[in-house]
PDB file of C-alpha atoms in Angstrom:
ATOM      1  CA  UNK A   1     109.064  12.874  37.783  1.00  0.00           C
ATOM      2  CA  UNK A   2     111.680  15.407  39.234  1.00  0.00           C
ATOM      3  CA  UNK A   3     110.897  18.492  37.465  1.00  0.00           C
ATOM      4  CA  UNK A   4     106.857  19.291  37.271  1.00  0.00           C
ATOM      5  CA  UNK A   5     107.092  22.735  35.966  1.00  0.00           C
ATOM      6  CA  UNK A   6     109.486  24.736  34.066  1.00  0.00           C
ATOM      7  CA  UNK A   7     109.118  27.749  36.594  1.00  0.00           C
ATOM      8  CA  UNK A   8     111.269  25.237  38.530  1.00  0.00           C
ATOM      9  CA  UNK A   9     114.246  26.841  37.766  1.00  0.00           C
ATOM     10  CA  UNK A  10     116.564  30.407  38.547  1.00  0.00           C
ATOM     11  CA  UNK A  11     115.181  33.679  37.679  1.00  0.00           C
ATOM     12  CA  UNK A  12     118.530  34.631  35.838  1.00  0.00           C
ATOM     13  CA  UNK A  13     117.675  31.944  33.344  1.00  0.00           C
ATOM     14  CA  UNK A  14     114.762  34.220  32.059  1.00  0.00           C
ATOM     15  CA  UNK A  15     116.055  37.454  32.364  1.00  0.00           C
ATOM     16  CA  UNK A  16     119.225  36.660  30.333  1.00  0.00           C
ATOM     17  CA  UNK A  17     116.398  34.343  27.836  1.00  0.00           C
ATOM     18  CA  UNK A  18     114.744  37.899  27.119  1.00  0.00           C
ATOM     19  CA  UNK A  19     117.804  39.346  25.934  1.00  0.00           C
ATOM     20  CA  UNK A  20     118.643  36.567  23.898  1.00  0.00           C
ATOM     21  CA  UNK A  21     115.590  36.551  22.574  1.00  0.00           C
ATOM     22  CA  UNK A  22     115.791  40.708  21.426  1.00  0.00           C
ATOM     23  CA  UNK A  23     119.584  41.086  20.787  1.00  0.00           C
ATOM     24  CA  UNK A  24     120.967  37.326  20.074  1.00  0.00           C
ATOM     25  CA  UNK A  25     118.206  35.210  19.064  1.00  0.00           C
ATOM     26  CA  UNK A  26     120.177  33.314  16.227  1.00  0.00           C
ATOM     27  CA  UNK A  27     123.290  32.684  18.373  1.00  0.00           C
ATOM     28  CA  UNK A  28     124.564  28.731  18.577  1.00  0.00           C
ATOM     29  CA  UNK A  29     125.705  27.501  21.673  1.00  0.00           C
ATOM     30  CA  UNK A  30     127.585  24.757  23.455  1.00  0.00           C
ATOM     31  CA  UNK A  31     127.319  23.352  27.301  1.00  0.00           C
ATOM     32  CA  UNK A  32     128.619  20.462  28.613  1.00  0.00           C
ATOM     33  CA  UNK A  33     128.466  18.618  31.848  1.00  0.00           C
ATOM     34  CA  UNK A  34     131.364  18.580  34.226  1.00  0.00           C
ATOM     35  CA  UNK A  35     131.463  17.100  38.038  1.00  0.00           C
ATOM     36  CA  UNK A  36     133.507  18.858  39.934  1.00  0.00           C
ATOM     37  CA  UNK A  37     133.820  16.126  42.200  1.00  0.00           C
ATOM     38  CA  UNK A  38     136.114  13.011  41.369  1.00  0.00           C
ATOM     39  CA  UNK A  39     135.030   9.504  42.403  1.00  0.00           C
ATOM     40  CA  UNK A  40     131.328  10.433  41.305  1.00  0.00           C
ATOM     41  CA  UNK A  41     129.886   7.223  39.385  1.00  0.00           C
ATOM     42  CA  UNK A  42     127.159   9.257  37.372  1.00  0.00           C
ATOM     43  CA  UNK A  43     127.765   6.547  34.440  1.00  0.00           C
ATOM     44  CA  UNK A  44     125.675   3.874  36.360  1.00  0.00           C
ATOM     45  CA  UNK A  45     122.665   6.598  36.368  1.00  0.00           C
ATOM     46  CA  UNK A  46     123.048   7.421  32.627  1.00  0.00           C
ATOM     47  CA  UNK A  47     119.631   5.949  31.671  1.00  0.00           C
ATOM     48  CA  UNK A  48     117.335   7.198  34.563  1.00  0.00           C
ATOM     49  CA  UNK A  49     118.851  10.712  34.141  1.00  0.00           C
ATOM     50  CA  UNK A  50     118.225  10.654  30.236  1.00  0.00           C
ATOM     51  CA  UNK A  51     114.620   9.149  31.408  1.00  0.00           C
ATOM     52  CA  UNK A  52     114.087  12.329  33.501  1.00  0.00           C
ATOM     53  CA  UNK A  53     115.186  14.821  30.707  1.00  0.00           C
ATOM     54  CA  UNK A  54     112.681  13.506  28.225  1.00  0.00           C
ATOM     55  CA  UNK A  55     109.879  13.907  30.992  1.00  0.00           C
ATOM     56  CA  UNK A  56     111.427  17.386  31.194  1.00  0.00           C
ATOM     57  CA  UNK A  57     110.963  17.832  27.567  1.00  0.00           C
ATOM     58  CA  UNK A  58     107.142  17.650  27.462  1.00  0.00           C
ATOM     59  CA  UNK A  59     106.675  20.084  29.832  1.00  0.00           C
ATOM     60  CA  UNK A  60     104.762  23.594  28.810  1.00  0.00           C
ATOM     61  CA  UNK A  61     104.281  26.895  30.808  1.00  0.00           C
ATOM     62  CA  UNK A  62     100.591  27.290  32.282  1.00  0.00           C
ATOM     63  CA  UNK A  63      98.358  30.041  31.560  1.00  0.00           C
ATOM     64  CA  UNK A  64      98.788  30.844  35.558  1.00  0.00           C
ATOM     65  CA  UNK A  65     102.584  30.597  35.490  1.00  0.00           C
ATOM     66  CA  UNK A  66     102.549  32.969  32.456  1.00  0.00           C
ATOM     67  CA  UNK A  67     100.376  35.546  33.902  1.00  0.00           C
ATOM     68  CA  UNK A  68     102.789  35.153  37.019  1.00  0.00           C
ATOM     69  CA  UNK A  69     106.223  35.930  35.071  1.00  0.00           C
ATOM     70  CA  UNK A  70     103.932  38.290  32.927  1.00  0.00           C
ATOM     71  CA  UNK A  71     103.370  40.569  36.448  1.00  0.00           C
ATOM     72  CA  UNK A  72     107.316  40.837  36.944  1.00  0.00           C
ATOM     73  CA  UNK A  73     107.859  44.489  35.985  1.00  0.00           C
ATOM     74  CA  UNK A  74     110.761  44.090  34.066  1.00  0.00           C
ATOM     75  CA  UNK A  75     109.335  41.074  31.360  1.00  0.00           C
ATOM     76  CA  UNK A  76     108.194  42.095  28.166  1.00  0.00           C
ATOM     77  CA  UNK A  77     104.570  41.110  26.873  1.00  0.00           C
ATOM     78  CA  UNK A  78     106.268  39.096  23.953  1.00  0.00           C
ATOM     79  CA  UNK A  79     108.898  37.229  26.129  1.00  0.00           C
ATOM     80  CA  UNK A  80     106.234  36.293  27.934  1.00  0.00           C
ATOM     81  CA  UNK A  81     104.033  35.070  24.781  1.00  0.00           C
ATOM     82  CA  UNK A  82     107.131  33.139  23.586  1.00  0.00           C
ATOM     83  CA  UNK A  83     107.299  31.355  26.626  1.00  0.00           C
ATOM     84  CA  UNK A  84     103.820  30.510  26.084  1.00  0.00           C
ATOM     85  CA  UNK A  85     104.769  28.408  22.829  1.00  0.00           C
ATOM     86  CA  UNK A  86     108.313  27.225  24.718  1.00  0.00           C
ATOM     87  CA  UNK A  87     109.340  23.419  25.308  1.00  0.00           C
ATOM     88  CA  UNK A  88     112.337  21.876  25.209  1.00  0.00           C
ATOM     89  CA  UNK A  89     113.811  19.979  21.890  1.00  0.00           C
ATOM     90  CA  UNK A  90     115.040  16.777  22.798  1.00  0.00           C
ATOM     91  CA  UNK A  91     117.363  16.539  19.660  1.00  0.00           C
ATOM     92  CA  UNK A  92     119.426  19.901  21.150  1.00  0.00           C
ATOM     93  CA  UNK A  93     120.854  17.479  24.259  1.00  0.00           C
ATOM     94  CA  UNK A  94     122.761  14.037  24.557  1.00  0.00           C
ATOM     95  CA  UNK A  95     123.108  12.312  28.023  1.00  0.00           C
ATOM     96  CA  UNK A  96     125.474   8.840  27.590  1.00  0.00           C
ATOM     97  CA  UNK A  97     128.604   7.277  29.593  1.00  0.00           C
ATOM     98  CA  UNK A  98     131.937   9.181  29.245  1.00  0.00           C
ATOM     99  CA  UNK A  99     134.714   6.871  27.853  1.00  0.00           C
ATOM    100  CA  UNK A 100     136.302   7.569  31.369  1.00  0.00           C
ATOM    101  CA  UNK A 101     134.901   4.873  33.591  1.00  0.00           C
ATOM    102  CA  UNK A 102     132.678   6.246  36.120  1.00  0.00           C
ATOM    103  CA  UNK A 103     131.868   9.308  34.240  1.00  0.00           C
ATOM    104  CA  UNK A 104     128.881  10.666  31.792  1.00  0.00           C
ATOM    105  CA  UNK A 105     128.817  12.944  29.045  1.00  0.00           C
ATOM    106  CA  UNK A 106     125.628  15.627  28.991  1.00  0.00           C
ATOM    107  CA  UNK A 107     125.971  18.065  25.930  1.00  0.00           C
ATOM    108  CA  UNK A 108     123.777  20.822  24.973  1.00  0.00           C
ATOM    109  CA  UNK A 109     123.938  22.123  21.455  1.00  0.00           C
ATOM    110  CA  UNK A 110     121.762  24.401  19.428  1.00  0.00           C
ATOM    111  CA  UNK A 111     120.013  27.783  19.475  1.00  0.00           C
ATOM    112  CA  UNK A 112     120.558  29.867  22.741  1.00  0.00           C
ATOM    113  CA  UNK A 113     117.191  30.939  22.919  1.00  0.00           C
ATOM    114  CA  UNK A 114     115.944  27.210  22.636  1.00  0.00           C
ATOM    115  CA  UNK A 115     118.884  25.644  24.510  1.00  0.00           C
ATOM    116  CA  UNK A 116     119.588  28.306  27.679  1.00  0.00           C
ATOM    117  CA  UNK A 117     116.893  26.850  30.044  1.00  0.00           C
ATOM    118  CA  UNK A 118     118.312  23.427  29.911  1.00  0.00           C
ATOM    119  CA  UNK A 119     120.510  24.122  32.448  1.00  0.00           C
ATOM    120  CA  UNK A 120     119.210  24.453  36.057  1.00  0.00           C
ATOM    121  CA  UNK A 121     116.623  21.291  35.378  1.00  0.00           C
ATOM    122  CA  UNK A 122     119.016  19.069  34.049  1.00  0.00           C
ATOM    123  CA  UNK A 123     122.024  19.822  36.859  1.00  0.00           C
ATOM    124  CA  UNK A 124     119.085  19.266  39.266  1.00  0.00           C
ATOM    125  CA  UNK A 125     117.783  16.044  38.145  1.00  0.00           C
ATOM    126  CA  UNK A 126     121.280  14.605  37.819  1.00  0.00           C
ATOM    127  CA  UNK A 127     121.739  15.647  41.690  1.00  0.00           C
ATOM    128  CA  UNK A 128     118.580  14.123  43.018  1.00  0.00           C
ATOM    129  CA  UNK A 129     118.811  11.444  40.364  1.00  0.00           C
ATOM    130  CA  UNK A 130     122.548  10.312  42.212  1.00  0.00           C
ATOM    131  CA  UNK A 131     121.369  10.899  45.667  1.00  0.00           C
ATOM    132  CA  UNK A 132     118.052   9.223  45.568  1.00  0.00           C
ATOM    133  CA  UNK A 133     119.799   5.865  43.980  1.00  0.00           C
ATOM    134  CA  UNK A 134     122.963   6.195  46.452  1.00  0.00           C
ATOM    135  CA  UNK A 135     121.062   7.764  49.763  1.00  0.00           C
ATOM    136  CA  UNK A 136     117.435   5.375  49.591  1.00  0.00           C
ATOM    137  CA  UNK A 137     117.068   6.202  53.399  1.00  0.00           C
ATOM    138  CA  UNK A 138     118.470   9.892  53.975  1.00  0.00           C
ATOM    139  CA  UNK A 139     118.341  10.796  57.523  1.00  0.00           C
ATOM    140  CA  UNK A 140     115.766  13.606  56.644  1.00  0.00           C
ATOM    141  CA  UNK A 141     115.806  14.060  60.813  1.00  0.00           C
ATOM    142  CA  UNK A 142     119.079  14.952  60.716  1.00  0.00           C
ATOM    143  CA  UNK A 143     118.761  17.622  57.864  1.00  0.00           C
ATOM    144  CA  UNK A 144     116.041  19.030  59.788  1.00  0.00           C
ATOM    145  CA  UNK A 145     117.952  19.298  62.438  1.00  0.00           C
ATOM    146  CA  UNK A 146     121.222  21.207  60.905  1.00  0.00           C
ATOM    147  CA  UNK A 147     118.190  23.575  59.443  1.00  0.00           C
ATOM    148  CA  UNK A 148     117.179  24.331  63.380  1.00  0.00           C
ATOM    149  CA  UNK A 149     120.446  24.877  64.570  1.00  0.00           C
ATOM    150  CA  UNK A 150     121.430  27.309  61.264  1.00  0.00           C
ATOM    151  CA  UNK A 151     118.146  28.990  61.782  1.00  0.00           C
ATOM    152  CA  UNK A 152     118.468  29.267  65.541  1.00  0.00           C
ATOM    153  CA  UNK A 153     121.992  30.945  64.755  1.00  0.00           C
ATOM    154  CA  UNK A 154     120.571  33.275  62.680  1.00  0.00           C
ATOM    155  CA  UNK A 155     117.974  34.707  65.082  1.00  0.00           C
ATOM    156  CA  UNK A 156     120.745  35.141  67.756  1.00  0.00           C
ATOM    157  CA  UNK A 157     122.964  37.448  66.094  1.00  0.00           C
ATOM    158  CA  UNK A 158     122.542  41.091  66.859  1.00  0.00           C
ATOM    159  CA  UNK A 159     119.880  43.130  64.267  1.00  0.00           C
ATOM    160  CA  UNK A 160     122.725  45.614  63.903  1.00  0.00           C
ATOM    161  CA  UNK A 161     124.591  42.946  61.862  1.00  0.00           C
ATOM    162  CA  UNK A 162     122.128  42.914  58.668  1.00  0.00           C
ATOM    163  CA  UNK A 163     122.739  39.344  58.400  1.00  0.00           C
ATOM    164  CA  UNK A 164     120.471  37.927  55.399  1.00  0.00           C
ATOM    165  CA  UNK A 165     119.945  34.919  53.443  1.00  0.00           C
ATOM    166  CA  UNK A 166     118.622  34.088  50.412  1.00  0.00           C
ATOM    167  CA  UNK A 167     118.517  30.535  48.467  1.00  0.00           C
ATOM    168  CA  UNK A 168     120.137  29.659  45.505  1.00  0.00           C
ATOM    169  CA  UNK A 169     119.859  25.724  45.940  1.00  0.00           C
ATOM    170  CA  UNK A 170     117.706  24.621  42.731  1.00  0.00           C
ATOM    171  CA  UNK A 171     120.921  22.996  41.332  1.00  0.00           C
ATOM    172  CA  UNK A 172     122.609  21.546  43.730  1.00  0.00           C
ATOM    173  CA  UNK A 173     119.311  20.557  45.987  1.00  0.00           C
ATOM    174  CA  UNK A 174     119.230  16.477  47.240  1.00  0.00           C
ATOM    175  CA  UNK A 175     115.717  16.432  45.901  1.00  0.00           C
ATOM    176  CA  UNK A 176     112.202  18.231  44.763  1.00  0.00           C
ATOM    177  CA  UNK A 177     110.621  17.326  47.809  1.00  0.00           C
ATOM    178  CA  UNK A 178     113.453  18.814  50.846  1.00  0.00           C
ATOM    179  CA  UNK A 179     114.254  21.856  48.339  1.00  0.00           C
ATOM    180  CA  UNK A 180     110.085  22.309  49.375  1.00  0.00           C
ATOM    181  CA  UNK A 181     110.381  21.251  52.910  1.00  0.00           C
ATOM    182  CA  UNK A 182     113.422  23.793  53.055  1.00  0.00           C
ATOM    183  CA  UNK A 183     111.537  26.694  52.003  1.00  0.00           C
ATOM    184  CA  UNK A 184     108.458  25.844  53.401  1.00  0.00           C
ATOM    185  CA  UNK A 185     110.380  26.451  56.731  1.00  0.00           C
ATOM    186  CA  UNK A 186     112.620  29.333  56.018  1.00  0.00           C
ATOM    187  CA  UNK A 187     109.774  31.311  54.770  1.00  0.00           C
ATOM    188  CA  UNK A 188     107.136  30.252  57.680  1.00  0.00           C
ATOM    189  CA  UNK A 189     110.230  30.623  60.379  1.00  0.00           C
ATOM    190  CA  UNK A 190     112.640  33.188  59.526  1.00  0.00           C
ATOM    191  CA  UNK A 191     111.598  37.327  58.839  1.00  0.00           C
ATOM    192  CA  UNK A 192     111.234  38.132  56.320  1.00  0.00           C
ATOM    193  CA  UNK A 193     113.630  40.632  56.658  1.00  0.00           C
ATOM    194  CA  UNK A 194     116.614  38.024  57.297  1.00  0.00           C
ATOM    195  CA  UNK A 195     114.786  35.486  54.781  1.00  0.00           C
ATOM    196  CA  UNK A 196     114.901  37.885  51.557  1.00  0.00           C
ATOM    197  CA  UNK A 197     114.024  35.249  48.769  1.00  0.00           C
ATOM    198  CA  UNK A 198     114.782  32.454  46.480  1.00  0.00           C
ATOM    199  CA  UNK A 199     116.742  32.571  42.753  1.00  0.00           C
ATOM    200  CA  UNK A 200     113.797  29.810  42.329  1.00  0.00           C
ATOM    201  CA  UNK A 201     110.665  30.908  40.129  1.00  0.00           C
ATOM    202  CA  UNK A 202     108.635  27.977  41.207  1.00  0.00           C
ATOM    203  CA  UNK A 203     109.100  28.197  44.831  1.00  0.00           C
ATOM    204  CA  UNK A 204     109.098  31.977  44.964  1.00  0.00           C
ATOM    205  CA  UNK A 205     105.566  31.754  43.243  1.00  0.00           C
ATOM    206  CA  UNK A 206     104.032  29.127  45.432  1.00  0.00           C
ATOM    207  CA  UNK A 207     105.523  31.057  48.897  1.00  0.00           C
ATOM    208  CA  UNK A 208     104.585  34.381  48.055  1.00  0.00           C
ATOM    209  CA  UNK A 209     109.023  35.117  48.324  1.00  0.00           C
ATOM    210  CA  UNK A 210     110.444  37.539  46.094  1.00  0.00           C
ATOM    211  CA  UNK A 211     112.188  36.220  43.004  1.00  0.00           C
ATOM    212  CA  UNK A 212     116.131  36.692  43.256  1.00  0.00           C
ATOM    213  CA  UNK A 213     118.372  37.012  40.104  1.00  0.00           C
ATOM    214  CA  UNK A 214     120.061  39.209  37.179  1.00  0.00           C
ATOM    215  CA  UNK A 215     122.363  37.577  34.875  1.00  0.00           C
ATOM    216  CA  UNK A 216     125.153  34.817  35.118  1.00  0.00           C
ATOM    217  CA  UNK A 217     128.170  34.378  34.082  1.00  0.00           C
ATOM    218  CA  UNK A 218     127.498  32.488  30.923  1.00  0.00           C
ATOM    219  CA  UNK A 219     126.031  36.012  29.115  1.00  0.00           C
ATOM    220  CA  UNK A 220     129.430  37.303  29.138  1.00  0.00           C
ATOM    221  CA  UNK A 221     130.707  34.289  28.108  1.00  0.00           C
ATOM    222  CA  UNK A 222     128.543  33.430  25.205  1.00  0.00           C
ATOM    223  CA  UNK A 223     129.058  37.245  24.347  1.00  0.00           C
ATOM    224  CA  UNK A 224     132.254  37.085  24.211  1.00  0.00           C
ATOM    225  CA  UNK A 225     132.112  33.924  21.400  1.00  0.00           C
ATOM    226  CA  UNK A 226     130.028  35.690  19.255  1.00  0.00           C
ATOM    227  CA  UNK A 227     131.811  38.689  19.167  1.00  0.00           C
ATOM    228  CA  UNK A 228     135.379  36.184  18.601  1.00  0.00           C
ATOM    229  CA  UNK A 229     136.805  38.106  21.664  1.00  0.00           C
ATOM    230  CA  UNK A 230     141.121  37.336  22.148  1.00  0.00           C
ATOM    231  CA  UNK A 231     142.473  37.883  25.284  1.00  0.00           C
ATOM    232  CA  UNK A 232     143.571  41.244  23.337  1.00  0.00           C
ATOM    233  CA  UNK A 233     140.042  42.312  23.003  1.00  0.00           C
ATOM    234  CA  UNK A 234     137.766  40.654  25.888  1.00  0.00           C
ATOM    235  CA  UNK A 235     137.081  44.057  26.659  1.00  0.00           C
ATOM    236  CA  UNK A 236     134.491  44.553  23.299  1.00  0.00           C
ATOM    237  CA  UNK A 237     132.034  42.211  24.646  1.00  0.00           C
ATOM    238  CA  UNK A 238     132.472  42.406  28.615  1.00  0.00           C
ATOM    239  CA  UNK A 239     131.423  46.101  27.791  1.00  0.00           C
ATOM    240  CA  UNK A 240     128.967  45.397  25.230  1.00  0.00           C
ATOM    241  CA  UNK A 241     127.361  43.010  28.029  1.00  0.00           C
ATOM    242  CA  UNK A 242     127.108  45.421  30.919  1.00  0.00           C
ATOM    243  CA  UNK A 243     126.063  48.438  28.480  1.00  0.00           C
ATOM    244  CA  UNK A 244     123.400  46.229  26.607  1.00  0.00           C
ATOM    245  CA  UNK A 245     122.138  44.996  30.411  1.00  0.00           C
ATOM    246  CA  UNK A 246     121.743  48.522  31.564  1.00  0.00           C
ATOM    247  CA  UNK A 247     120.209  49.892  28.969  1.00  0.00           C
ATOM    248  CA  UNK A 248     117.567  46.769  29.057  1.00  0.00           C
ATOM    249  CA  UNK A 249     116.569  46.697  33.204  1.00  0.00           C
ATOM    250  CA  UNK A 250     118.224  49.766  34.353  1.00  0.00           C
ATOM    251  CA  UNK A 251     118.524  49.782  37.923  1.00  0.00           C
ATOM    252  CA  UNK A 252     115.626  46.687  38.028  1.00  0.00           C
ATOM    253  CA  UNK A 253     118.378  43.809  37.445  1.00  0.00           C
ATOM    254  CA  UNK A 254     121.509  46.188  38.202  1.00  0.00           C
ATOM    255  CA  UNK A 255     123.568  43.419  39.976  1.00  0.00           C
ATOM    256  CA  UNK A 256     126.367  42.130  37.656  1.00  0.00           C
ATOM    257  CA  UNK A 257     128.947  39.625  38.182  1.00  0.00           C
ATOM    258  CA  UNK A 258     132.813  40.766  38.761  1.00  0.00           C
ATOM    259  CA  UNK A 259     134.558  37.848  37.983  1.00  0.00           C
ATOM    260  CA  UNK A 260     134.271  36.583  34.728  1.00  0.00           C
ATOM    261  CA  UNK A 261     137.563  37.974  33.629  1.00  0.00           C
ATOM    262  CA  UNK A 262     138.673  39.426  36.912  1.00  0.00           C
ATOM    263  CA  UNK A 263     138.199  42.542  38.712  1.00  0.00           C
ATOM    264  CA  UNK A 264     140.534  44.422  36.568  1.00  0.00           C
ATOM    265  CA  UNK A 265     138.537  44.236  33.498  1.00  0.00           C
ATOM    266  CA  UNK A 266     135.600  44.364  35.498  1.00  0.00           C
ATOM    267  CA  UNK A 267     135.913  48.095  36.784  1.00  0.00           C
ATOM    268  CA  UNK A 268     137.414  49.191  33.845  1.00  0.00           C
ATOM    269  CA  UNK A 269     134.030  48.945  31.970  1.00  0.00           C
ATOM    270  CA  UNK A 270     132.187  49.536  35.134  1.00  0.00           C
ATOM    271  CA  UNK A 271     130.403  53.034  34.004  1.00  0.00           C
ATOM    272  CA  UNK A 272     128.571  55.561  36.704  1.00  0.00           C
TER     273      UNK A 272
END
């Protein structure tokens, strides 16, 4: 089983869930897979992958992991009771081959507020999925390794450079297993001051690391949907987005993303 709890995913993914949950909680939604990479046969690992998402889907939060995301300052008590009655609907997502050879077709469909954790656990199950069928004997020396020299790099550079790190790997990791071994070294080996954190829930909560996230890009998309945004108008909902997130975390979660629909638009909404 790849993914053994549903903290195993990005902090972003919960923070942008809350507001869903208070400002969009009937809104219907659309993902589907795309890999970025050609030459990828995913098609072959169709079955295994769909195998995986159906363990995924009778997984509930724990009374511990609740209390956990309930101590986060900036979740609400009833977010956090939701999530208590949470799991995933099988019915909202559809793994099967693509009619291009080689390729499969993964589409989420349904209620944001049911659908808009699906993400993270399913992109990481078709990575370790692939690797674990193509890569049976990974040269796990070797990764260790490239994590010395990158770590011995880090502790040479000058303090004066402010050089930190922080991991965002959950969906693109090779596996479970060297996603722990990873941060299980980072956060024994690296200060804390260079090592700031993880966007992952589960690992931040079993390393004592701070949780790292706001929002993504999808909010603005999905936004922007609702609201039947032209190119004329994008600005309605990129606004409503950024004044609706400040007004909900304040400076808590006050990171937000630039690029969406370019800089321009970006700091022409950007308020004090």
């Amino acid at each position: 089983m790849i993914i053994r709890s549903l903290l195993d995913t990005d902090l972003y993914k919960f923070t942008m869930m809350q507001v869903v949950l208070h400002h969009f909680p009937g809104a219907q939604v659309e993902y589907r897979f795309k890999c970025r990479t050609p030459g990828i046969d995913l098609a072959a690992h169709a079955e295994e992958i769909a195998r995986e998402v159906a363990q995924l889907c009778r997984l509930r939060f724990s009374d511990a992991e609740l209390d956990y995301l309930r101590a986060m300052r900036f979740m609400k008590s009833d977010f956090v009771d939701f999530l208590g009655l949470f799991q995933f609907n099988q019915k909202y997502i559809s793994i099967t081959p693509a009619s291009t050879p080689g390729e499969i077709d993964i589409t989420i469909r349904g209620p944001w507020l049911h659908t808009i954790l699906y993400e993270i656990p399913v992109l990481a199950i078709v990575s370790e999925v692939y690797f674990r069928r193509t890569q049976p004997r990974a040269d796990l020396a070797e990764g260790r390794n490239r994590l010395g020299a990158k770590m011995a790099l880090l502790r040479s550079v000058v303090p004066e450079l402010l050089i930190r790190i922080s991991d965002f790997g959950t969906r693109r990791r090779f596996s479970l297993a060297w996603h722990n071994a990873l941060m299980g070294k980072l956060s024994a080996d690296v200060p804390p001051g260079q090592f700031i954190g993880t966007s992952n829930v589960y690992f931040a909560r079993k390393y004592s690391l701070a949780p790292i996230g706001t929002m993504a890009h999808e909010m603005f998309m999905v936004v922007s949907g609702i609201m039947h945004d032209t190119e004329e108008t994008i600005y309605a909902s990129h606004n409503k987005v950024l004044q609706d997130w400040w007004d909900y975390y304040g400076f808590d979660l006050s990171v937000a993303l630039t690029d969406t629909y370019g800089s321009e638009c970006f700091f022409r909404d950007l308020s004090p």
